[in-house]
PDB file of C-alpha atoms and ligand atoms in Angstrom:
ATOM      1  CA  UNK P   1      73.142 -51.741  -1.409  1.00  0.00           C
ATOM      2  CA  UNK P   2      71.785 -49.133   0.632  1.00  0.00           C
ATOM      3  CA  UNK P   3      71.706 -45.508  -1.252  1.00  0.00           C
ATOM      4  CA  UNK P   4      70.895 -42.502   0.848  1.00  0.00           C
ATOM      5  CA  UNK P   5      70.359 -38.580   0.917  1.00  0.00           C
ATOM      6  CA  UNK P   6      70.186 -36.171   3.337  1.00  0.00           C
ATOM      7  CA  UNK P   7      70.236 -32.516   2.599  1.00  0.00           C
ATOM      8  CA  UNK P   8      70.489 -29.360   4.740  1.00  0.00           C
ATOM      9  CA  UNK P   9      68.903 -26.112   4.993  1.00  0.00           C
ATOM     10  CA  UNK P  10      71.476 -24.234   6.756  1.00  0.00           C
ATOM     11  CA  UNK P  11      72.964 -23.943  10.305  1.00  0.00           C
ATOM     12  CA  UNK P  12      70.736 -20.859  12.039  1.00  0.00           C
ATOM     13  CA  UNK P  13      69.131 -20.035  14.369  1.00  0.00           C
ATOM     14  CA  UNK P  14      65.254 -20.747  13.396  1.00  0.00           C
ATOM     15  CA  UNK P  15      62.850 -18.683  15.520  1.00  0.00           C
ATOM     16  CA  UNK P  16      59.006 -20.970  15.298  1.00  0.00           C
ATOM     17  CA  UNK P  17      57.478 -19.278  12.696  1.00  0.00           C
ATOM     18  CA  UNK P  18      60.216 -20.193  10.681  1.00  0.00           C
ATOM     19  CA  UNK P  19      60.418 -23.494  11.500  1.00  0.00           C
ATOM     20  CA  UNK P  20      57.708 -25.007   8.550  1.00  0.00           C
ATOM     21  CA  UNK P  21      59.096 -23.110   5.984  1.00  0.00           C
ATOM     22  CA  UNK P  22      62.461 -24.718   6.810  1.00  0.00           C
ATOM     23  CA  UNK P  23      60.644 -28.808   7.172  1.00  0.00           C
ATOM     24  CA  UNK P  24      58.845 -28.000   4.328  1.00  0.00           C
ATOM     25  CA  UNK P  25      61.350 -26.722   2.003  1.00  0.00           C
ATOM     26  CA  UNK P  26      63.959 -29.594   2.893  1.00  0.00           C
ATOM     27  CA  UNK P  27      60.860 -32.243   2.788  1.00  0.00           C
ATOM     28  CA  UNK P  28      60.835 -30.902  -1.204  1.00  0.00           C
ATOM     29  CA  UNK P  29      64.656 -30.829  -2.174  1.00  0.00           C
ATOM     30  CA  UNK P  30      64.724 -34.293  -0.211  1.00  0.00           C
ATOM     31  CA  UNK P  31      61.733 -35.257  -2.351  1.00  0.00           C
ATOM     32  CA  UNK P  32      62.824 -34.110  -5.809  1.00  0.00           C
ATOM     33  CA  UNK P  33      66.423 -35.903  -5.240  1.00  0.00           C
ATOM     34  CA  UNK P  34      64.726 -39.504  -3.710  1.00  0.00           C
ATOM     35  CA  UNK P  35      62.459 -39.800  -6.602  1.00  0.00           C
ATOM     36  CA  UNK P  36      64.974 -39.564  -9.076  1.00  0.00           C
ATOM     37  CA  UNK P  37      67.268 -41.649  -6.712  1.00  0.00           C
ATOM     38  CA  UNK P  38      64.613 -44.811  -6.295  1.00  0.00           C
ATOM     39  CA  UNK P  39      64.583 -44.967 -10.186  1.00  0.00           C
ATOM     40  CA  UNK P  40      67.745 -45.899 -10.250  1.00  0.00           C
ATOM     41  CA  UNK P  41      68.800 -42.618 -11.016  1.00  0.00           C
ATOM     42  CA  UNK P  42      72.829 -41.058 -10.304  1.00  0.00           C
ATOM     43  CA  UNK P  43      73.426 -39.319  -6.923  1.00  0.00           C
ATOM     44  CA  UNK P  44      74.348 -36.275  -9.199  1.00  0.00           C
ATOM     45  CA  UNK P  45      71.432 -35.949 -11.176  1.00  0.00           C
ATOM     46  CA  UNK P  46      69.514 -35.907  -7.460  1.00  0.00           C
ATOM     47  CA  UNK P  47      72.163 -33.673  -5.895  1.00  0.00           C
ATOM     48  CA  UNK P  48      71.460 -30.889  -8.081  1.00  0.00           C
ATOM     49  CA  UNK P  49      67.395 -31.768  -7.777  1.00  0.00           C
ATOM     50  CA  UNK P  50      67.619 -31.151  -4.326  1.00  0.00           C
ATOM     51  CA  UNK P  51      69.552 -27.903  -4.142  1.00  0.00           C
ATOM     52  CA  UNK P  52      67.292 -26.626  -7.532  1.00  0.00           C
ATOM     53  CA  UNK P  53      64.221 -26.632  -5.288  1.00  0.00           C
ATOM     54  CA  UNK P  54      66.318 -24.727  -1.781  1.00  0.00           C
ATOM     55  CA  UNK P  55      68.050 -22.439  -3.986  1.00  0.00           C
ATOM     56  CA  UNK P  56      64.347 -21.674  -5.788  1.00  0.00           C
ATOM     57  CA  UNK P  57      62.947 -21.305  -2.348  1.00  0.00           C
ATOM     58  CA  UNK P  58      63.601 -17.760  -0.702  1.00  0.00           C
ATOM     59  CA  UNK P  59      63.445 -19.183   3.125  1.00  0.00           C
ATOM     60  CA  UNK P  60      67.301 -20.658   2.614  1.00  0.00           C
ATOM     61  CA  UNK P  61      70.610 -18.376   1.380  1.00  0.00           C
ATOM     62  CA  UNK P  62      70.656 -19.903  -1.979  1.00  0.00           C
ATOM     63  CA  UNK P  63      69.927 -18.237  -5.854  1.00  0.00           C
ATOM     64  CA  UNK P  64      66.233 -16.397  -5.057  1.00  0.00           C
ATOM     65  CA  UNK P  65      66.649 -15.047  -1.221  1.00  0.00           C
ATOM     66  CA  UNK P  66      70.540 -14.985  -0.983  1.00  0.00           C
ATOM     67  CA  UNK P  67      71.292 -12.515   1.286  1.00  0.00           C
ATOM     68  CA  UNK P  68      73.132  -9.326   0.546  1.00  0.00           C
ATOM     69  CA  UNK P  69      75.977  -7.624   0.681  1.00  0.00           C
ATOM     70  CA  UNK P  70      76.903  -3.893   1.992  1.00  0.00           C
ATOM     71  CA  UNK P  71      76.827  -3.097  -1.907  1.00  0.00           C
ATOM     72  CA  UNK P  72      72.780  -4.249  -1.676  1.00  0.00           C
ATOM     73  CA  UNK P  73      73.785  -7.048  -4.181  1.00  0.00           C
ATOM     74  CA  UNK P  74      73.957 -10.510  -3.653  1.00  0.00           C
ATOM     75  CA  UNK P  75      76.801 -13.248  -4.825  1.00  0.00           C
ATOM     76  CA  UNK P  76      76.077 -16.579  -4.929  1.00  0.00           C
ATOM     77  CA  UNK P  77      78.976 -19.731  -4.767  1.00  0.00           C
ATOM     78  CA  UNK P  78      78.140 -23.027  -5.338  1.00  0.00           C
ATOM     79  CA  UNK P  79      80.167 -26.898  -6.047  1.00  0.00           C
ATOM     80  CA  UNK P  80      79.991 -30.875  -6.484  1.00  0.00           C
ATOM     81  CA  UNK P  81      81.910 -32.614  -6.023  1.00  0.00           C
ATOM     82  CA  UNK P  82      81.675 -36.620  -7.127  1.00  0.00           C
ATOM     83  CA  UNK P  83      83.301 -38.971  -4.926  1.00  0.00           C
ATOM     84  CA  UNK P  84      83.481 -41.998  -7.795  1.00  0.00           C
ATOM     85  CA  UNK P  85      86.798 -40.291  -9.324  1.00  0.00           C
ATOM     86  CA  UNK P  86      87.126 -36.940  -6.816  1.00  0.00           C
ATOM     87  CA  UNK P  87      85.822 -35.275  -9.234  1.00  0.00           C
ATOM     88  CA  UNK P  88      84.883 -31.148  -8.448  1.00  0.00           C
ATOM     89  CA  UNK P  89      83.537 -28.272 -10.117  1.00  0.00           C
ATOM     90  CA  UNK P  90      82.353 -24.464  -8.541  1.00  0.00           C
ATOM     91  CA  UNK P  91      81.469 -21.189  -9.350  1.00  0.00           C
ATOM     92  CA  UNK P  92      82.050 -17.934  -7.397  1.00  0.00           C
ATOM     93  CA  UNK P  93      80.803 -14.316  -6.992  1.00  0.00           C
ATOM     94  CA  UNK P  94      78.426 -14.657  -9.327  1.00  0.00           C
ATOM     95  CA  UNK P  95      75.465 -13.195 -10.252  1.00  0.00           C
ATOM     96  CA  UNK P  96      72.450 -13.183 -12.533  1.00  0.00           C
ATOM     97  CA  UNK P  97      72.785 -16.948 -12.859  1.00  0.00           C
ATOM     98  CA  UNK P  98      69.568 -18.837 -11.687  1.00  0.00           C
ATOM     99  CA  UNK P  99      71.236 -22.689 -10.369  1.00  0.00           C
ATOM    100  CA  UNK P 100      75.102 -22.233  -9.640  1.00  0.00           C
ATOM    101  CA  UNK P 101      74.567 -25.348  -8.815  1.00  0.00           C
ATOM    102  CA  UNK P 102      73.568 -26.622 -12.159  1.00  0.00           C
ATOM    103  CA  UNK P 103      76.593 -25.080 -13.523  1.00  0.00           C
ATOM    104  CA  UNK P 104      79.229 -26.177 -10.677  1.00  0.00           C
ATOM    105  CA  UNK P 105      78.300 -29.722 -11.587  1.00  0.00           C
ATOM    106  CA  UNK P 106      78.275 -29.200 -15.636  1.00  0.00           C
ATOM    107  CA  UNK P 107      81.907 -27.699 -14.814  1.00  0.00           C
ATOM    108  CA  UNK P 108      82.583 -30.334 -12.958  1.00  0.00           C
ATOM    109  CA  UNK P 109      81.468 -33.045 -15.215  1.00  0.00           C
ATOM    110  CA  UNK P 110      83.441 -31.408 -18.208  1.00  0.00           C
ATOM    111  CA  UNK P 111      86.551 -30.316 -16.304  1.00  0.00           C
ATOM    112  CA  UNK P 112      87.618 -29.792 -12.673  1.00  0.00           C
ATOM    113  CA  UNK P 113      87.890 -26.210 -11.747  1.00  0.00           C
ATOM    114  CA  UNK P 114      86.184 -22.974  -9.782  1.00  0.00           C
ATOM    115  CA  UNK P 115      85.912 -20.550 -11.973  1.00  0.00           C
ATOM    116  CA  UNK P 116      84.593 -16.942 -10.714  1.00  0.00           C
ATOM    117  CA  UNK P 117      82.094 -14.022 -11.272  1.00  0.00           C
ATOM    118  CA  UNK P 118      82.395 -12.897 -15.080  1.00  0.00           C
ATOM    119  CA  UNK P 119      83.834 -15.960 -16.345  1.00  0.00           C
ATOM    120  CA  UNK P 120      81.875 -18.084 -14.053  1.00  0.00           C
ATOM    121  CA  UNK P 121      78.090 -16.102 -15.494  1.00  0.00           C
ATOM    122  CA  UNK P 122      80.341 -15.758 -19.671  1.00  0.00           C
ATOM    123  CA  UNK P 123      80.487 -20.187 -19.145  1.00  0.00           C
ATOM    124  CA  UNK P 124      76.523 -20.330 -17.612  1.00  0.00           C
ATOM    125  CA  UNK P 125      75.267 -18.441 -20.606  1.00  0.00           C
ATOM    126  CA  UNK P 126      77.531 -20.186 -22.969  1.00  0.00           C
ATOM    127  CA  UNK P 127      76.094 -24.055 -22.123  1.00  0.00           C
ATOM    128  CA  UNK P 128      72.758 -22.574 -21.401  1.00  0.00           C
ATOM    129  CA  UNK P 129      71.613 -22.365 -18.612  1.00  0.00           C
ATOM    130  CA  UNK P 130      68.508 -19.771 -17.077  1.00  0.00           C
ATOM    131  CA  UNK P 131      70.154 -16.433 -16.283  1.00  0.00           C
ATOM    132  CA  UNK P 132      68.240 -13.388 -14.690  1.00  0.00           C
ATOM    133  CA  UNK P 133      68.568 -10.284 -13.722  1.00  0.00           C
ATOM    134  CA  UNK P 134      70.623 -10.252 -10.731  1.00  0.00           C
ATOM    135  CA  UNK P 135      67.988  -7.556  -8.730  1.00  0.00           C
ATOM    136  CA  UNK P 136      65.199 -10.725  -9.658  1.00  0.00           C
ATOM    137  CA  UNK P 137      66.852 -13.031  -7.020  1.00  0.00           C
ATOM    138  CA  UNK P 138      66.595 -10.228  -4.254  1.00  0.00           C
ATOM    139  CA  UNK P 139      63.238 -11.002  -1.918  1.00  0.00           C
ATOM    140  CA  UNK P 140      61.407  -7.951   0.090  1.00  0.00           C
ATOM    141  CA  UNK P 141      62.389  -9.528   2.891  1.00  0.00           C
ATOM    142  CA  UNK P 142      66.258  -9.336   2.105  1.00  0.00           C
ATOM    143  CA  UNK P 143      65.913  -6.026   1.204  1.00  0.00           C
ATOM    144  CA  UNK P 144      64.565  -4.574   4.214  1.00  0.00           C
ATOM    145  CA  UNK P 145      67.193  -6.326   6.702  1.00  0.00           C
ATOM    146  CA  UNK P 146      69.456  -4.568   4.027  1.00  0.00           C
ATOM    147  CA  UNK P 147      67.712  -1.160   4.085  1.00  0.00           C
ATOM    148  CA  UNK P 148      67.067  -1.317   7.716  1.00  0.00           C
ATOM    149  CA  UNK P 149      70.303  -2.503   8.740  1.00  0.00           C
ATOM    150  CA  UNK P 150      69.112  -4.823  10.658  1.00  0.00           C
ATOM    151  CA  UNK P 151      71.292  -6.971  13.087  1.00  0.00           C
ATOM    152  CA  UNK P 152      68.396  -9.808  11.743  1.00  0.00           C
ATOM    153  CA  UNK P 153      68.592 -13.539  13.678  1.00  0.00           C
ATOM    154  CA  UNK P 154      67.192 -16.087  11.734  1.00  0.00           C
ATOM    155  CA  UNK P 155      68.296 -14.767   8.704  1.00  0.00           C
ATOM    156  CA  UNK P 156      68.432 -17.765   5.708  1.00  0.00           C
ATOM    157  CA  UNK P 157      71.612 -20.083   5.492  1.00  0.00           C
ATOM    158  CA  UNK P 158      73.657 -21.775   3.147  1.00  0.00           C
ATOM    159  CA  UNK P 159      72.461 -25.517   1.906  1.00  0.00           C
ATOM    160  CA  UNK P 160      73.610 -28.913   0.831  1.00  0.00           C
ATOM    161  CA  UNK P 161      72.888 -32.083  -0.100  1.00  0.00           C
ATOM    162  CA  UNK P 162      74.359 -35.651   0.406  1.00  0.00           C
ATOM    163  CA  UNK P 163      73.386 -38.855  -1.150  1.00  0.00           C
ATOM    164  CA  UNK P 164      74.340 -41.933  -2.513  1.00  0.00           C
ATOM    165  CA  UNK P 165      73.308 -44.031  -5.216  1.00  0.00           C
ATOM    166  CA  UNK P 166      73.013 -47.549  -6.368  1.00  0.00           C
ATOM    167  CA  UNK P 167      75.849 -47.511  -7.903  1.00  0.00           C
ATOM    168  CA  UNK P 168      77.424 -46.186  -4.731  1.00  0.00           C
ATOM    169  CA  UNK P 169      78.219 -43.014  -5.559  1.00  0.00           C
ATOM    170  CA  UNK P 170      78.878 -41.048  -3.043  1.00  0.00           C
ATOM    171  CA  UNK P 171      78.431 -36.883  -4.545  1.00  0.00           C
ATOM    172  CA  UNK P 172      78.004 -34.252  -2.077  1.00  0.00           C
ATOM    173  CA  UNK P 173      77.164 -30.319  -3.021  1.00  0.00           C
ATOM    174  CA  UNK P 174      76.597 -27.177  -1.412  1.00  0.00           C
ATOM    175  CA  UNK P 175      74.572 -23.493  -2.768  1.00  0.00           C
ATOM    176  CA  UNK P 176      75.410 -19.978  -0.513  1.00  0.00           C
ATOM    177  CA  UNK P 177      74.577 -16.498  -1.196  1.00  0.00           C
ATOM    178  CA  UNK P 178      77.392 -16.020   1.695  1.00  0.00           C
ATOM    179  CA  UNK P 179      76.747 -14.136   4.531  1.00  0.00           C
ATOM    180  CA  UNK P 180      74.519 -11.291   4.820  1.00  0.00           C
ATOM    181  CA  UNK P 181      76.615  -7.169   4.491  1.00  0.00           C
ATOM    182  CA  UNK P 182      79.563  -9.265   3.529  1.00  0.00           C
ATOM    183  CA  UNK P 183      82.175  -7.241   1.892  1.00  0.00           C
ATOM    184  CA  UNK P 184      81.741  -6.971  -2.018  1.00  0.00           C
ATOM    185  CA  UNK P 185      84.667  -9.776  -3.600  1.00  0.00           C
ATOM    186  CA  UNK P 186      84.181 -11.650  -0.020  1.00  0.00           C
ATOM    187  CA  UNK P 187      84.210 -15.871  -0.410  1.00  0.00           C
ATOM    188  CA  UNK P 188      83.010 -17.978   1.788  1.00  0.00           C
ATOM    189  CA  UNK P 189      84.047 -21.907   1.609  1.00  0.00           C
ATOM    190  CA  UNK P 190      81.059 -23.544   0.315  1.00  0.00           C
ATOM    191  CA  UNK P 191      82.281 -23.883  -2.986  1.00  0.00           C
ATOM    192  CA  UNK P 192      86.149 -24.509  -1.854  1.00  0.00           C
ATOM    193  CA  UNK P 193      86.559 -28.183  -2.072  1.00  0.00           C
ATOM    194  CA  UNK P 194      87.421 -29.919   1.342  1.00  0.00           C
ATOM    195  CA  UNK P 195      85.820 -27.235   3.543  1.00  0.00           C
ATOM    196  CA  UNK P 196      81.912 -26.076   2.141  1.00  0.00           C
ATOM    197  CA  UNK P 197      82.419 -29.691   0.546  1.00  0.00           C
ATOM    198  CA  UNK P 198      83.527 -32.591   0.898  1.00  0.00           C
ATOM    199  CA  UNK P 199      83.719 -36.613  -1.601  1.00  0.00           C
ATOM    200  CA  UNK P 200      85.821 -39.592  -1.039  1.00  0.00           C
ATOM    201  CA  UNK P 201      83.551 -42.738  -2.380  1.00  0.00           C
ATOM    202  CA  UNK P 202      85.796 -45.155  -0.517  1.00  0.00           C
ATOM    203  CA  UNK P 203      85.236 -42.865   3.165  1.00  0.00           C
ATOM    204  CA  UNK P 204      82.537 -40.118   2.546  1.00  0.00           C
ATOM    205  CA  UNK P 205      80.564 -37.549   1.339  1.00  0.00           C
ATOM    206  CA  UNK P 206      79.723 -33.627   3.662  1.00  0.00           C
ATOM    207  CA  UNK P 207      78.273 -30.981   2.746  1.00  0.00           C
ATOM    208  CA  UNK P 208      79.252 -27.779   5.493  1.00  0.00           C
ATOM    209  CA  UNK P 209      77.360 -24.912   6.330  1.00  0.00           C
ATOM    210  CA  UNK P 210      78.094 -21.720   8.519  1.00  0.00           C
ATOM    211  CA  UNK P 211      80.723 -18.958   9.157  1.00  0.00           C
ATOM    212  CA  UNK P 212      82.952 -19.516   6.343  1.00  0.00           C
ATOM    213  CA  UNK P 213      85.967 -17.645   8.360  1.00  0.00           C
ATOM    214  CA  UNK P 214      85.892 -20.028  11.008  1.00  0.00           C
ATOM    215  CA  UNK P 215      85.235 -23.194   8.275  1.00  0.00           C
ATOM    216  CA  UNK P 216      87.912 -22.411   5.806  1.00  0.00           C
ATOM    217  CA  UNK P 217      90.557 -22.520   8.793  1.00  0.00           C
ATOM    218  CA  UNK P 218      89.241 -25.897   9.800  1.00  0.00           C
ATOM    219  CA  UNK P 219      88.702 -27.598   6.484  1.00  0.00           C
ATOM    220  CA  UNK P 220      85.604 -28.369   8.086  1.00  0.00           C
ATOM    221  CA  UNK P 221      84.165 -31.188   5.398  1.00  0.00           C
ATOM    222  CA  UNK P 222      87.184 -32.713   4.912  1.00  0.00           C
ATOM    223  CA  UNK P 223      87.568 -32.622   8.524  1.00  0.00           C
ATOM    224  CA  UNK P 224      84.185 -34.711   8.752  1.00  0.00           C
ATOM    225  CA  UNK P 225      85.226 -37.073   5.950  1.00  0.00           C
ATOM    226  CA  UNK P 226      88.537 -38.141   7.393  1.00  0.00           C
ATOM    227  CA  UNK P 227      86.755 -38.733  11.106  1.00  0.00           C
ATOM    228  CA  UNK P 228      84.852 -41.543   9.320  1.00  0.00           C
ATOM    229  CA  UNK P 229      87.945 -44.011   9.114  1.00  0.00           C
ATOM    230  CA  UNK P 230      87.640 -46.947  11.629  1.00  0.00           C
ATOM    231  CA  UNK P 231      83.654 -48.142  10.425  1.00  0.00           C
ATOM    232  CA  UNK P 232      82.678 -44.470  12.984  1.00  0.00           C
ATOM    233  CA  UNK P 233      79.602 -43.689  12.258  1.00  0.00           C
ATOM    234  CA  UNK P 234      78.759 -40.633  10.391  1.00  0.00           C
ATOM    235  CA  UNK P 235      77.077 -39.167  13.655  1.00  0.00           C
ATOM    236  CA  UNK P 236      79.082 -38.920  16.176  1.00  0.00           C
ATOM    237  CA  UNK P 237      81.971 -38.533  13.237  1.00  0.00           C
ATOM    238  CA  UNK P 238      79.414 -34.882  12.261  1.00  0.00           C
ATOM    239  CA  UNK P 239      79.602 -33.944  15.815  1.00  0.00           C
ATOM    240  CA  UNK P 240      83.718 -34.555  16.056  1.00  0.00           C
ATOM    241  CA  UNK P 241      84.370 -32.580  13.080  1.00  0.00           C
ATOM    242  CA  UNK P 242      81.909 -29.760  14.877  1.00  0.00           C
ATOM    243  CA  UNK P 243      83.863 -30.102  18.345  1.00  0.00           C
ATOM    244  CA  UNK P 244      87.032 -29.514  16.431  1.00  0.00           C
ATOM    245  CA  UNK P 245      85.844 -25.848  14.694  1.00  0.00           C
ATOM    246  CA  UNK P 246      84.524 -25.212  18.810  1.00  0.00           C
ATOM    247  CA  UNK P 247      87.990 -25.790  20.046  1.00  0.00           C
ATOM    248  CA  UNK P 248      89.686 -24.425  17.900  1.00  0.00           C
ATOM    249  CA  UNK P 249      88.420 -21.023  16.203  1.00  0.00           C
ATOM    250  CA  UNK P 250      85.058 -19.219  17.350  1.00  0.00           C
ATOM    251  CA  UNK P 251      81.861 -19.298  14.772  1.00  0.00           C
ATOM    252  CA  UNK P 252      78.736 -21.644  13.648  1.00  0.00           C
ATOM    253  CA  UNK P 253      78.529 -24.388  11.894  1.00  0.00           C
ATOM    254  CA  UNK P 254      76.997 -28.037  11.147  1.00  0.00           C
ATOM    255  CA  UNK P 255      77.528 -30.378   8.061  1.00  0.00           C
ATOM    256  CA  UNK P 256      75.603 -34.209   6.917  1.00  0.00           C
ATOM    257  CA  UNK P 257      77.522 -36.863   6.130  1.00  0.00           C
ATOM    258  CA  UNK P 258      76.669 -40.001   4.563  1.00  0.00           C
ATOM    259  CA  UNK P 259      79.343 -42.911   4.441  1.00  0.00           C
ATOM    260  CA  UNK P 260      79.647 -45.193   1.648  1.00  0.00           C
ATOM    261  CA  UNK P 261      77.149 -48.443   4.162  1.00  0.00           C
ATOM    262  CA  UNK P 262      74.516 -45.517   3.178  1.00  0.00           C
ATOM    263  CA  UNK P 263      74.586 -44.314   7.389  1.00  0.00           C
ATOM    264  CA  UNK P 264      73.840 -40.753   7.530  1.00  0.00           C
ATOM    265  CA  UNK P 265      75.448 -38.561  10.479  1.00  0.00           C
ATOM    266  CA  UNK P 266      74.849 -34.551  11.329  1.00  0.00           C
ATOM    267  CA  UNK P 267      75.208 -31.670  13.540  1.00  0.00           C
ATOM    268  CA  UNK P 268      75.860 -28.648  14.526  1.00  0.00           C
ATOM    269  CA  UNK P 269      76.435 -25.609  17.338  1.00  0.00           C
ATOM    270  CA  UNK P 270      74.284 -23.679  15.667  1.00  0.00           C
ATOM    271  CA  UNK P 271      70.616 -22.851  17.013  1.00  0.00           C
ATOM    272  CA  UNK P 272      69.145 -24.452  14.058  1.00  0.00           C
ATOM    273  CA  UNK P 273      69.533 -26.813  11.390  1.00  0.00           C
ATOM    274  CA  UNK P 274      66.895 -28.007   9.195  1.00  0.00           C
ATOM    275  CA  UNK P 275      68.083 -31.568   8.498  1.00  0.00           C
ATOM    276  CA  UNK P 276      66.236 -34.230   6.200  1.00  0.00           C
ATOM    277  CA  UNK P 277      67.071 -36.938   5.271  1.00  0.00           C
ATOM    278  CA  UNK P 278      65.557 -40.699   3.931  1.00  0.00           C
ATOM    279  CA  UNK P 279      67.430 -44.355   3.209  1.00  0.00           C
ATOM    280  CA  UNK P 280      66.209 -47.646   1.865  1.00  0.00           C
ATOM    281  CA  UNK P 281      66.202 -48.986   4.964  1.00  0.00           C
ATOM    282  CA  UNK P 282      63.740 -45.762   6.024  1.00  0.00           C
ATOM    283  CA  UNK P 283      60.604 -46.473   5.966  1.00  0.00           C
ATOM    284  CA  UNK P 284      59.342 -42.803   6.066  1.00  0.00           C
ATOM    285  CA  UNK P 285      61.481 -39.721   5.812  1.00  0.00           C
ATOM    286  CA  UNK P 286      63.486 -37.571   8.980  1.00  0.00           C
ATOM    287  CA  UNK P 287      62.745 -34.110   9.188  1.00  0.00           C
ATOM    288  CA  UNK P 288      64.481 -31.621  12.607  1.00  0.00           C
ATOM    289  CA  UNK P 289      64.723 -27.990  12.460  1.00  0.00           C
ATOM    290  CA  UNK P 290      67.603 -29.028  15.011  1.00  0.00           C
ATOM    291  CA  UNK P 291      69.392 -32.059  16.053  1.00  0.00           C
ATOM    292  CA  UNK P 292      68.213 -31.653  19.741  1.00  0.00           C
ATOM    293  CA  UNK P 293      64.735 -31.598  18.424  1.00  0.00           C
ATOM    294  CA  UNK P 294      62.374 -35.152  17.677  1.00  0.00           C
ATOM    295  CA  UNK P 295      61.433 -35.483  14.255  1.00  0.00           C
ATOM    296  CA  UNK P 296      59.380 -33.349  12.582  1.00  0.00           C
ATOM    297  CA  UNK P 297      56.919 -35.997  11.657  1.00  0.00           C
ATOM    298  CA  UNK P 298      56.426 -37.676  15.530  1.00  0.00           C
ATOM    299  CA  UNK P 299      55.939 -34.292  17.224  1.00  0.00           C
ATOM    300  CA  UNK P 300      52.601 -33.311  18.683  1.00  0.00           C
TER     301      UNK P 300
HETATM  302  N1  LIG O   1      79.228 -20.476   4.351  1.00  0.00           N
HETATM  303  C1  LIG O   1      78.743 -19.499   3.467  1.00  0.00           C
HETATM  304  C2  LIG O   1      80.111 -19.030   3.463  1.00  0.00           C
HETATM  305  O1  LIG O   1      80.287 -18.653   4.911  1.00  0.00           O
HETATM  306  O2  LIG O   1      79.868 -18.027   2.346  1.00  0.00           O
END
């Protein structure tokens, strides 16, 4: 049985001075998830562990270091989906929750639901999840961009992970701070099943990233998983899903995929997307900052 995991740090522009932080962050997340899979742990635990690392890393737009809305506030969305039973759970527009992916996973395990704002925060508090002051998740860098109303090219972006464990269970997870300068109350694709993530154990699992307003109408994650039909390789399916988005709407997006055989694939139409993956067929992880580049480990 092949075991596999892939993480992404968001479809975005990655400037040279941010490349190492993206590489290091995705590598650390991959290692956290892989350690769990290697000792026979579940894909749910691996996806949660990997995304928690990315949520703690201000390089990415999820929890710590998330982008600010027009009021200067951080609101978070996250979701997880389990392909073994089509279980899912998510939170949207939450504040003061350190690890929204863990709350989403608990909701999934409890009873599939999408909980919003104060209701989600109350659920997190009542179930003993780590809470924080909403302002604690705002980094100086994001505050400065907001104050100057800067059009920043290499803003942080959504994170995600897909894993296949040794019981054959496929799980997808996605976590985000939305988009920079979003209007208060806006919710994007990331916690919406079929758009920001999808997992069907018989077909495949996907996490997406990019412009929610473009991802939602093409139901990008489900589209990508559907394209795995007839044994299509996940790399080809991922590319076709992004082509579908490009043909139907404008906007930047990316996706990561794993099929039930443990084959991985990814694609994006943004300048960059940090990705790291590892399977039991590989000697060591591959890490990239964009699709066309050589793996980081092969750079001169
Ligand atoms: N993909 C993140 C968002 O649009 O909210």
